[in-house]
CSV table of C-alpha atoms and ligand atoms in Angstrom, one decimal:
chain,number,residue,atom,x,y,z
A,1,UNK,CA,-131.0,50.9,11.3
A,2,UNK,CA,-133.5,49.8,13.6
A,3,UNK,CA,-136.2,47.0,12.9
A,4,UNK,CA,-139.4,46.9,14.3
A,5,UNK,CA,-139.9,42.9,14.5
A,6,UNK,CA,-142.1,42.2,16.5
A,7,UNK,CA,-141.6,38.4,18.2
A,8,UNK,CA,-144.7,39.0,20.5
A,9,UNK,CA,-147.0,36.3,19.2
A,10,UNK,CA,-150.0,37.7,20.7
A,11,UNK,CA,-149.6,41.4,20.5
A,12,UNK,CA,-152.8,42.0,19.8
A,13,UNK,CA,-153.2,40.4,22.9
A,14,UNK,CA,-155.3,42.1,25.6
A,15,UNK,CA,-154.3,42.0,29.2
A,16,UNK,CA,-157.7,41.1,30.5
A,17,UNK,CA,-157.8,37.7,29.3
A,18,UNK,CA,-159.1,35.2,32.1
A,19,UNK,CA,-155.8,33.3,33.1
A,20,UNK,CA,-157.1,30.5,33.6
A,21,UNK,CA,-157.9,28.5,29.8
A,22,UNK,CA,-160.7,27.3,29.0
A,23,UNK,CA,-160.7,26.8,24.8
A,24,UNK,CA,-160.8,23.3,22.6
A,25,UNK,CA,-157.5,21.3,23.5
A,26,UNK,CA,-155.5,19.9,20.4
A,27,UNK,CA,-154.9,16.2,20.0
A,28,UNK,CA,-151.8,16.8,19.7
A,29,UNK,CA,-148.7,19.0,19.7
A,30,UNK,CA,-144.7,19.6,19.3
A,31,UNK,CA,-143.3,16.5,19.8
A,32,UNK,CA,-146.4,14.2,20.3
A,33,UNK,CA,-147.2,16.0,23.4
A,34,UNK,CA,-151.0,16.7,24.4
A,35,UNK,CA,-152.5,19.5,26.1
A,36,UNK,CA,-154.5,17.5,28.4
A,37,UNK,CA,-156.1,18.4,32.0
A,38,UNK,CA,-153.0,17.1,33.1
A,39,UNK,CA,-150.7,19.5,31.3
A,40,UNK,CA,-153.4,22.1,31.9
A,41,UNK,CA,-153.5,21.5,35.8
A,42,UNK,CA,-150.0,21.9,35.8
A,43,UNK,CA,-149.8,24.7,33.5
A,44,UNK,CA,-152.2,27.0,34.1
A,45,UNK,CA,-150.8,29.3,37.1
A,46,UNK,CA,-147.9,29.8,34.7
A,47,UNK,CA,-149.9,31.0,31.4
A,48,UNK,CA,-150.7,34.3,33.9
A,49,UNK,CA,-147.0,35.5,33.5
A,50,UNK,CA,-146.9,35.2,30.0
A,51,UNK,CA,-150.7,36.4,28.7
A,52,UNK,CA,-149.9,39.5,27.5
A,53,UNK,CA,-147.8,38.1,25.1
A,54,UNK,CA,-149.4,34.9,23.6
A,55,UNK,CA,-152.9,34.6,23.3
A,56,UNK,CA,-155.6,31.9,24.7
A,57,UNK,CA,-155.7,30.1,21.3
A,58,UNK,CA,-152.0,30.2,21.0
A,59,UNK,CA,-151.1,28.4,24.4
A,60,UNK,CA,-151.8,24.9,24.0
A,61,UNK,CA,-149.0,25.1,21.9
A,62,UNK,CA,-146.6,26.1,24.6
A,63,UNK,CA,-148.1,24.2,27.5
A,64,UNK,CA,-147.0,20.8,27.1
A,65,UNK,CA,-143.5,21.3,26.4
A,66,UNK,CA,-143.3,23.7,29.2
A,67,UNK,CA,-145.2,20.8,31.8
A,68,UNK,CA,-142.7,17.9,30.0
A,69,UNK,CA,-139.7,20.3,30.4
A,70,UNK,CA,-140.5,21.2,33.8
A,71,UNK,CA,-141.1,17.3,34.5
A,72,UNK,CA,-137.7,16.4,33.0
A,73,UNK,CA,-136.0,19.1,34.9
A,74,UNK,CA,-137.3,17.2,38.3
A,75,UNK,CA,-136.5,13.8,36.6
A,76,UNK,CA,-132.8,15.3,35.7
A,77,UNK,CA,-132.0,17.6,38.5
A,78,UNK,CA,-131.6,20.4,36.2
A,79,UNK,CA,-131.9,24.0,36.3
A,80,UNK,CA,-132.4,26.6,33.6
A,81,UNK,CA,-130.5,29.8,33.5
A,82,UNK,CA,-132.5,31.7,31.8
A,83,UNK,CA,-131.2,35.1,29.9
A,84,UNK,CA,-133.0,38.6,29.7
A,85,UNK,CA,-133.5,37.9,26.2
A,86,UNK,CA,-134.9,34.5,26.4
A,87,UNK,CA,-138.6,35.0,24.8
A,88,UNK,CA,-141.2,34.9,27.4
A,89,UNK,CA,-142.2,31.3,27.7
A,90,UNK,CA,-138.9,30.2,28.1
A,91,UNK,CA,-138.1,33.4,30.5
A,92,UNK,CA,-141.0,33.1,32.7
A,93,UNK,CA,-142.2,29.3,32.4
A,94,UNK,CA,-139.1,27.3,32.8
A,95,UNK,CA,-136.1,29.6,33.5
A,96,UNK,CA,-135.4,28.9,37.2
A,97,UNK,CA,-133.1,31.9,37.4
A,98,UNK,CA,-133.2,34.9,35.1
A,99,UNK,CA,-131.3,37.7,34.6
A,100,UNK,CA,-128.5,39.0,32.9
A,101,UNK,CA,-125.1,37.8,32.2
A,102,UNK,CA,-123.5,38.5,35.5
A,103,UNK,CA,-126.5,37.7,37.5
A,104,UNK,CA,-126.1,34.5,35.9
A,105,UNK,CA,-122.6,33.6,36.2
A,106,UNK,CA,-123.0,34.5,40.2
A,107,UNK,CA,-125.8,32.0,39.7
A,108,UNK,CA,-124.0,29.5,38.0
A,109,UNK,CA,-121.3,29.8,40.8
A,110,UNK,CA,-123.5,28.4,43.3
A,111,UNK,CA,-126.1,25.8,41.8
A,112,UNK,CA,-126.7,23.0,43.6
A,113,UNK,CA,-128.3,21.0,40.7
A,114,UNK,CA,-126.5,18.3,38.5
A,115,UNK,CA,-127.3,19.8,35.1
A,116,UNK,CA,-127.3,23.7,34.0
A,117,UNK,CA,-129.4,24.5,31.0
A,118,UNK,CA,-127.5,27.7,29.3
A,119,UNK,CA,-131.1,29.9,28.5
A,120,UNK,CA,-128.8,31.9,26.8
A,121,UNK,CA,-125.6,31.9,24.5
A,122,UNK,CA,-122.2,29.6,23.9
A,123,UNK,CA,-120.4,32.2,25.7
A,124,UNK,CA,-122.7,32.5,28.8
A,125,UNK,CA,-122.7,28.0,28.8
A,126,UNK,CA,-118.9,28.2,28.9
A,127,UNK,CA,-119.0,30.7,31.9
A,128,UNK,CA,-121.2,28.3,33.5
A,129,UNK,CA,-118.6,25.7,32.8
A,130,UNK,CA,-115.6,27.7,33.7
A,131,UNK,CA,-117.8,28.1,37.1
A,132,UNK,CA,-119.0,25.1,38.2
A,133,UNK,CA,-116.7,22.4,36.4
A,134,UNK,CA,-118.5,19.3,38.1
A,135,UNK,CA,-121.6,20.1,36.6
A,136,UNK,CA,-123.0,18.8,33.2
A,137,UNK,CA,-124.3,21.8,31.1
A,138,UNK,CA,-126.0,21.8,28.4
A,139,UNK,CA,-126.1,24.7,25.4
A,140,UNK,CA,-129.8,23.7,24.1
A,141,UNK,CA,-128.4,24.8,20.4
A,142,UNK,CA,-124.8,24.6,18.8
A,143,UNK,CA,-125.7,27.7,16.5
A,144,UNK,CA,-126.5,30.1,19.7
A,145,UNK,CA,-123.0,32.0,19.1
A,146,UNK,CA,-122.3,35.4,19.5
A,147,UNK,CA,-120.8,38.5,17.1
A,148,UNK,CA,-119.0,39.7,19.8
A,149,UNK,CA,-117.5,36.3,21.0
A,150,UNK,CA,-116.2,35.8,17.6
A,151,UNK,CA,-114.6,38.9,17.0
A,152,UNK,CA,-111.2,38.1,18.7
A,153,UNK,CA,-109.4,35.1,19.7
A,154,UNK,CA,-107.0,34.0,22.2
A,155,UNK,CA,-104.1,34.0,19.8
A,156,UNK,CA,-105.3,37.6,19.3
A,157,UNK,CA,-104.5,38.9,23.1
A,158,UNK,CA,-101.6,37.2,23.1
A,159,UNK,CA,-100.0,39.4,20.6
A,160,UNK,CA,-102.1,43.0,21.8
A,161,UNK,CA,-100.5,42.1,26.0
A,162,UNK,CA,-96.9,41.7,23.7
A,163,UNK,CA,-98.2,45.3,22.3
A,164,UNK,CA,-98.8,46.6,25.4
A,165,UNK,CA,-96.8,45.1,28.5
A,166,UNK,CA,-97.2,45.8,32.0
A,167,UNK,CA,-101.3,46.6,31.1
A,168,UNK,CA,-104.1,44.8,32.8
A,169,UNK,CA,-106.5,43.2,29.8
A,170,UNK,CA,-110.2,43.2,30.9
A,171,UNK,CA,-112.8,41.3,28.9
A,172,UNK,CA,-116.2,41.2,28.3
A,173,UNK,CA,-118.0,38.1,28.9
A,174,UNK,CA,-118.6,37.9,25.8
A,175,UNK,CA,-116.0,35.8,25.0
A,176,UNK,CA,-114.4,32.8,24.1
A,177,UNK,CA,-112.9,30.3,27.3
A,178,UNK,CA,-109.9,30.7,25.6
A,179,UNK,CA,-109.7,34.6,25.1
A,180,UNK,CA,-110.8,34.8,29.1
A,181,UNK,CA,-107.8,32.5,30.1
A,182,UNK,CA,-105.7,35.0,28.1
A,183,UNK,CA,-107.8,38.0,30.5
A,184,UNK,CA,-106.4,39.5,34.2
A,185,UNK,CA,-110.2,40.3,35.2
A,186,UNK,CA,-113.9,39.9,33.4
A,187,UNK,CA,-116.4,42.5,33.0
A,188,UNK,CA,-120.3,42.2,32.3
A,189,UNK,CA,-122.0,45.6,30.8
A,190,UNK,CA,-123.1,46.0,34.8
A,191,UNK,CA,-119.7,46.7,35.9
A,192,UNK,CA,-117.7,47.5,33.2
A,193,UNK,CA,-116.6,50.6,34.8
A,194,UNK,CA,-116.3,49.7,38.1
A,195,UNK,CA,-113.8,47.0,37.3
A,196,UNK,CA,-112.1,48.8,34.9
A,197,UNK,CA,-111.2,51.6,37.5
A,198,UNK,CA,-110.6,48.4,40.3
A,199,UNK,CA,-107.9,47.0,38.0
A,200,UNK,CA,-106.2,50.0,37.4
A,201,UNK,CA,-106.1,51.2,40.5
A,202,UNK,CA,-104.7,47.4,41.5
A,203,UNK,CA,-102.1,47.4,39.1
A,204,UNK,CA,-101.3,51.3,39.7
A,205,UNK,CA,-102.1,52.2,35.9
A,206,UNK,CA,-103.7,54.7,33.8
A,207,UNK,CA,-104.3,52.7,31.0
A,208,UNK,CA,-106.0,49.4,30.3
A,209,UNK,CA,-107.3,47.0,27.2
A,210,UNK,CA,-110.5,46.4,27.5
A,211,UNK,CA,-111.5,43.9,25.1
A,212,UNK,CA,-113.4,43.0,22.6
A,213,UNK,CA,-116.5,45.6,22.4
A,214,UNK,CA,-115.7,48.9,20.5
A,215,UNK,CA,-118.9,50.3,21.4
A,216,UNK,CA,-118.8,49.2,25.4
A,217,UNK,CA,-114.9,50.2,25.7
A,218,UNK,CA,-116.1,54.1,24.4
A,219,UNK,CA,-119.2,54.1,26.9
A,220,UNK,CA,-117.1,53.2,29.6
A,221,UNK,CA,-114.1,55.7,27.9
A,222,UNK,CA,-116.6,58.3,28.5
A,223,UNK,CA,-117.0,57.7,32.2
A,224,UNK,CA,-113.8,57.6,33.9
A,225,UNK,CA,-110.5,59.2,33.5
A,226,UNK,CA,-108.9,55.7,32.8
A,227,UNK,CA,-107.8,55.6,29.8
A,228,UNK,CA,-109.1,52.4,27.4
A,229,UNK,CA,-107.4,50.5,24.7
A,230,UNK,CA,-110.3,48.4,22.5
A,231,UNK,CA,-110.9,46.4,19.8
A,232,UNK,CA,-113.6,46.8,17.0
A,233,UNK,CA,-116.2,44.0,17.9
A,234,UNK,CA,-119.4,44.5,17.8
A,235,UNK,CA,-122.9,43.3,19.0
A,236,UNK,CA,-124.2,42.8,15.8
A,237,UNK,CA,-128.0,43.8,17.5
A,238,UNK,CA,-126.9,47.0,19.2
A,239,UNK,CA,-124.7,48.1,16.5
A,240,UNK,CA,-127.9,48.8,14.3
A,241,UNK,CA,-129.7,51.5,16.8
A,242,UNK,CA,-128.8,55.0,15.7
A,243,UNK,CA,-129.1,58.3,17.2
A,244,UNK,CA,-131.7,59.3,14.2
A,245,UNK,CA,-133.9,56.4,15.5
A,246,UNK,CA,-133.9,57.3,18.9
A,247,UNK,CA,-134.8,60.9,17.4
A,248,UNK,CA,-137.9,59.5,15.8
A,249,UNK,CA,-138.7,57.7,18.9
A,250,UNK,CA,-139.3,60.9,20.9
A,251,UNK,CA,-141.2,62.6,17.9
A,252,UNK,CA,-143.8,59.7,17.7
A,253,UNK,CA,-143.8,58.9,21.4
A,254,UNK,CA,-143.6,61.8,23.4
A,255,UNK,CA,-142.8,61.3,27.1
A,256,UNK,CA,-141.3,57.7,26.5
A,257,UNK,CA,-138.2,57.1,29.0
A,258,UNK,CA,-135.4,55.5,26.3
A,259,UNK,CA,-133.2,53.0,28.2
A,260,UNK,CA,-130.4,51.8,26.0
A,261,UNK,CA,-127.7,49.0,26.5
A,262,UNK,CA,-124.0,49.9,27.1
A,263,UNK,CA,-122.5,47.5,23.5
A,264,UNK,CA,-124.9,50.7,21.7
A,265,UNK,CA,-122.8,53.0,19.6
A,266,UNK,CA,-121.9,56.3,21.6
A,267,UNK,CA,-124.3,58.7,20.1
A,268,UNK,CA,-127.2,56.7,21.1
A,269,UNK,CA,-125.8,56.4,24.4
A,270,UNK,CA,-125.7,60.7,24.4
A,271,UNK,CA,-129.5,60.8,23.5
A,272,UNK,CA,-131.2,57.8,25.6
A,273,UNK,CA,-132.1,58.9,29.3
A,274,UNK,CA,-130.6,55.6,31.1
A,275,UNK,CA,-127.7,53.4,29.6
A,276,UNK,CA,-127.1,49.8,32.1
A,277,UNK,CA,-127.1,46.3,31.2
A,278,UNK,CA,-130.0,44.0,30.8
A,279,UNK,CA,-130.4,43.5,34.4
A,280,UNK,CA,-130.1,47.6,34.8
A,281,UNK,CA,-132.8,48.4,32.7
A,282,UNK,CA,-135.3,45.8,34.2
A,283,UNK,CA,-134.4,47.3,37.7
A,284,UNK,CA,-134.9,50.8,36.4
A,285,UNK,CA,-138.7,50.2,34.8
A,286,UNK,CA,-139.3,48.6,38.3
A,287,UNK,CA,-138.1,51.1,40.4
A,288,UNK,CA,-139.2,54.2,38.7
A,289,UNK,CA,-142.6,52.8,36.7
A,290,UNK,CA,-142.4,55.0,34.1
A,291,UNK,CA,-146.1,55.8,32.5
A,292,UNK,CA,-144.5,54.9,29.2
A,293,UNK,CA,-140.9,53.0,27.9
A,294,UNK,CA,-138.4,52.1,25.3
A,295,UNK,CA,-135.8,49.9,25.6
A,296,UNK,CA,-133.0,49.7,23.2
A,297,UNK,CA,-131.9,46.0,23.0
A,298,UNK,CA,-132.8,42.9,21.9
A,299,UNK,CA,-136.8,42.2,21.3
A,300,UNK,CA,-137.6,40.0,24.0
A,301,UNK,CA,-136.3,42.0,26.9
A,302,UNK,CA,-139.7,44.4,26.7
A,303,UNK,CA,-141.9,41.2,26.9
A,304,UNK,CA,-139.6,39.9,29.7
A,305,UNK,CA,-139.8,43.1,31.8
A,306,UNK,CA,-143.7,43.7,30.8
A,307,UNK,CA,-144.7,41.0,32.6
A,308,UNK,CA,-143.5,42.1,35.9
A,309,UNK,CA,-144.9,45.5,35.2
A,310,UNK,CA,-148.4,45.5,33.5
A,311,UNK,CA,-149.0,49.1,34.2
A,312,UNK,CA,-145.9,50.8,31.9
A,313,UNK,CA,-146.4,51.2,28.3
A,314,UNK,CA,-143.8,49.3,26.4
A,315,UNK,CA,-143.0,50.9,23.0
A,316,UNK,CA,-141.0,48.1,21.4
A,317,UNK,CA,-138.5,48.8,18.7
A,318,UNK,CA,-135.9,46.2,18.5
A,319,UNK,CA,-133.3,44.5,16.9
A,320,UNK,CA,-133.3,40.7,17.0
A,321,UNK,CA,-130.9,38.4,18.2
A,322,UNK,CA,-130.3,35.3,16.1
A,323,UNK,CA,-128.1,33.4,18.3
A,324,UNK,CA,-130.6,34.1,21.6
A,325,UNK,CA,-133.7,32.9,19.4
A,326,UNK,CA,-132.1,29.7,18.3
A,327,UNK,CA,-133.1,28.7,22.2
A,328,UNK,CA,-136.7,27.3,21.8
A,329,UNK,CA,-138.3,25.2,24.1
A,330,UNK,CA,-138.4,22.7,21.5
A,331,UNK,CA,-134.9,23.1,21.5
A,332,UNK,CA,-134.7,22.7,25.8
A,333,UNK,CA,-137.1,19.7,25.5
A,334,UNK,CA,-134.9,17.8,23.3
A,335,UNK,CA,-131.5,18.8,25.2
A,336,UNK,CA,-132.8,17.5,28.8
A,337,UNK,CA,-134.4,14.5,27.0
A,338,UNK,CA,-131.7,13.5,25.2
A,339,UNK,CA,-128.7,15.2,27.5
A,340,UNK,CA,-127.4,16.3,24.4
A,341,UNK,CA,-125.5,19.2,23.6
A,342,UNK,CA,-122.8,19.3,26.4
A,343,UNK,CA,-119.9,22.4,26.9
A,344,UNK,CA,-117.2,21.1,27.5
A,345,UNK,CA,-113.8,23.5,28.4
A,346,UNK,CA,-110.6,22.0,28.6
A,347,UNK,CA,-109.4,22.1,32.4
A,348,UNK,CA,-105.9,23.7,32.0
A,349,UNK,CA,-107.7,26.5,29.9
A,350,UNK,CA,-111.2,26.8,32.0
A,351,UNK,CA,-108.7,26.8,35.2
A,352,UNK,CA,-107.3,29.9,33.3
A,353,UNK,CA,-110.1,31.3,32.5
A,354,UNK,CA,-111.7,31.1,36.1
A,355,UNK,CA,-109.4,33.4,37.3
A,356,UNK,CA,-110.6,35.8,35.0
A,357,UNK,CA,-114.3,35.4,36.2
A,358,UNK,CA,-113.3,35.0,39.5
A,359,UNK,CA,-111.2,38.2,39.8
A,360,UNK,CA,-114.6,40.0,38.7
A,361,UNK,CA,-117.1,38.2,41.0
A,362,UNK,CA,-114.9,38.9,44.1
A,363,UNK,CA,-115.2,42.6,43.5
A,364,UNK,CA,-117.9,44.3,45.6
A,365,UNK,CA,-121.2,44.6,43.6
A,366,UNK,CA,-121.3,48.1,41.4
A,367,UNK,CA,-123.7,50.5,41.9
A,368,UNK,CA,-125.8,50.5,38.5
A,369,UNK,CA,-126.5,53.7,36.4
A,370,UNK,CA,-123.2,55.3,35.8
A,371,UNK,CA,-123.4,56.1,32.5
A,372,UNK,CA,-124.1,59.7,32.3
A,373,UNK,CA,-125.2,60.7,28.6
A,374,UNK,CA,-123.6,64.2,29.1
A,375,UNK,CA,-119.9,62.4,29.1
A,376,UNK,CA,-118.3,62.1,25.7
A,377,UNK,CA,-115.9,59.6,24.5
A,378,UNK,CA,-112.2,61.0,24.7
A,379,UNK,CA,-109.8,61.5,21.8
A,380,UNK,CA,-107.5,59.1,23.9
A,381,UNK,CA,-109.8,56.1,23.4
A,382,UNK,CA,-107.1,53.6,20.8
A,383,UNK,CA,-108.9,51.3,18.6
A,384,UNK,CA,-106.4,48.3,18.1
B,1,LIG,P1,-126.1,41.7,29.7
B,1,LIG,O1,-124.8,41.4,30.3
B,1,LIG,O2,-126.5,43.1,29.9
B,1,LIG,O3,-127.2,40.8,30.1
B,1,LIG,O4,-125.9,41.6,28.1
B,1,LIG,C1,-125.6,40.4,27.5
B,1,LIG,C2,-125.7,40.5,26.1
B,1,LIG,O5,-125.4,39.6,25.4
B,1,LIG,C3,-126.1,41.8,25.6
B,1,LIG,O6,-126.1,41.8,24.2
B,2,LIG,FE1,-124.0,38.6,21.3
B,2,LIG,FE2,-125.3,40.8,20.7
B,2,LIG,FE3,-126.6,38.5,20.7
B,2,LIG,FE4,-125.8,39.6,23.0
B,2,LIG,S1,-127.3,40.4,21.6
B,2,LIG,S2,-125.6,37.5,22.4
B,2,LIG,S3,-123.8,40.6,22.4
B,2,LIG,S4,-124.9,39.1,19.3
């Protein structure tokens, strides 16, 4: 069942407000830090990306851990890789790169920077790891996990390859370093399908596991003729949209455009106009400006995407990610500051495991929007 939390701090916000801020400063805030005209100086250009969600009053809160992280950043030769999901100040005042979780990783491939902040998950720090080895990167939060990550281990895809021999195994990246060095080829939700019909047409199969998303592996099951093999993990924030709510979305908002993430069950998939991953969705509100929106994902995403279109209506049901909102900019402060907080990947296994990640960035980039919602799953679809 879907929530309607609402992690906009200023949604009674109004878009007119001047940019540029001009209230009482505080003595003090988070951490000791002031909002001074220093902090304001170097601030202020920034609070125009994100004043639609927090409001005049609420920014002196935010502004001087954004200047000190972005100081610290310099002082570190860091970068932030910054997730869809991050919430807004993090997305749009201190994420160098932003996106989802194969823009990233392509990101991660090629940073030039000593230190990689993981805006973002364990799984998505790891990648980073896997990616660039001789880089330090830092996972702001030990709790950021991720249902999906721990629904299957690497001991578990030892034994389903000894079920199923002679079948590529595909996996999310999603994962665990260790259930990735058990993989032949990663997947994001952007190109699920396209590598899933690339590996089978490498390996001259029609079958293939595709681990560890029930919900992905029946989305893709309904768009090509390859058959899938899955396991029964599950985003624990996608799992909770239903078809009913997307139902009561186009009674009390008619005319919205529903864009829906790929780890949603199939049936909300079937009613939603669009299905793609996080970077999918953002394109799609860019490209076709639709008057007004839902997106069917985690909360922040609206606020994220909002900000680079002021001129769509945003209707924003949402589920909320507890692992992605234990990344605070408290949290970022005190892991440059400190350095603390370091993924780490044992070599033999992350060499593994690159294979995996490298077999899916070498394949050309897929063409997004291939979901169609007039497929249906097939009765062939296992479910290990
Ligand atoms: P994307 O790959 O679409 O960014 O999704 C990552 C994720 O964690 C979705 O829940
Ligand atoms: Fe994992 Fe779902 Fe959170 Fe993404 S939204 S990190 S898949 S629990």
């Amino acid at each position: 069942m879907m929530a309607l939390i609402d992690l906009t701090r200023g949604k009674t916000a109004s878009p007119e407000w001047n940019a540029s801020v001009t209230h009482v400063m505080p003595k003090t805030g988070a951490h000791g830090l002031l909002y001074d005209e220093q902090v304001k100086a170097e601030t202020d250009h920034l609070y125009a990306r994100v004043r639609h969600v927090i409001t005049p009053l609420e920014w002196p809160a935010y502004a001087p851990l954004i200047a000190a992280i972005n100081r610290l950043k310099v002082e570190r030769d860091a970068v932030i890789l910054a997730h869809n999901y991050m919430t807004a100040d993090i997305f749009n005042c201190v994420g160098d790169f932003r996106g989802d979780s194969l823009g990233l990783a392509r990101e991660a491939a090629k940073v030039s920077a000593k230190v990689i902040v993981q805006g973002g998950v364990h799984f998505m720090a790891e990648t980073s790891k896997i990616l660039s080895p001789d880089k330090t990167v830092l996972i702001p939060s030990l709790q950021a996990g991720c249902s999906l990550a721990a629904s299957i281990t690497g001991a578990d895809v030892r034994l389903i390859k000894a079920r199923y021999p002679g079948l590529p195994v595909v996996t999310y990246v999603n994962t665990t370093a260790e259930v990735k060095a058990e993989s032949d080829i990663c997947c994001t939700s952007a190109n699920a399908i396209a590598v899933v019909e690339a590996v089978a047409r490498d390996w001259g199969v029609d079958r293939v596991i595709l681990l560890p998303d029930e919900f992905l592996a029946k989305n893709v099951a309904a768009q090509t003729k390859i058959g899938i093999i899955s396991w029964h993990g599950k985003c624990e924030v996608h799992e909770q949209f239903t078809a009913d709510d997307i139902a009561e979305i186009r009674a009390s908002h008619p005319g919205a455009i529903i864009l829906a993430h790929p780890e949603c069950p199939p049936d909300v998939v079937a009613v939603s106009d669009y299905t793609g991953s996080t970077g999918a969705m953002s394109d799609y509100v860019q490209r076709h400006k639709p008057a007004k929106v839902v997106l069917i994902t985690e909360c922040s995403m609206s606020d994220n995407v909002a900000a680079d279109n002021p001129d769509v209506d945003f209707i924003k049901p949402c589920n909320l990610c507890p692992h992605m909102k234990q990344i605070t900019l408290e949290a970022i402060y005190d892991a440059l500051l400190h350095m603390r907080h370091e993924v780490t990947v044992e070599p033999e296994l992350a060499a593994r495991a690159k294979k995996a990640v490298d077999a899916m960035l070498a394949l050309p980039p897929a063409p997004a929007g291939r979901f169609d919602p007039a497929r249906r799953v097939p009765d062939t679809l296992e479910l290990i």
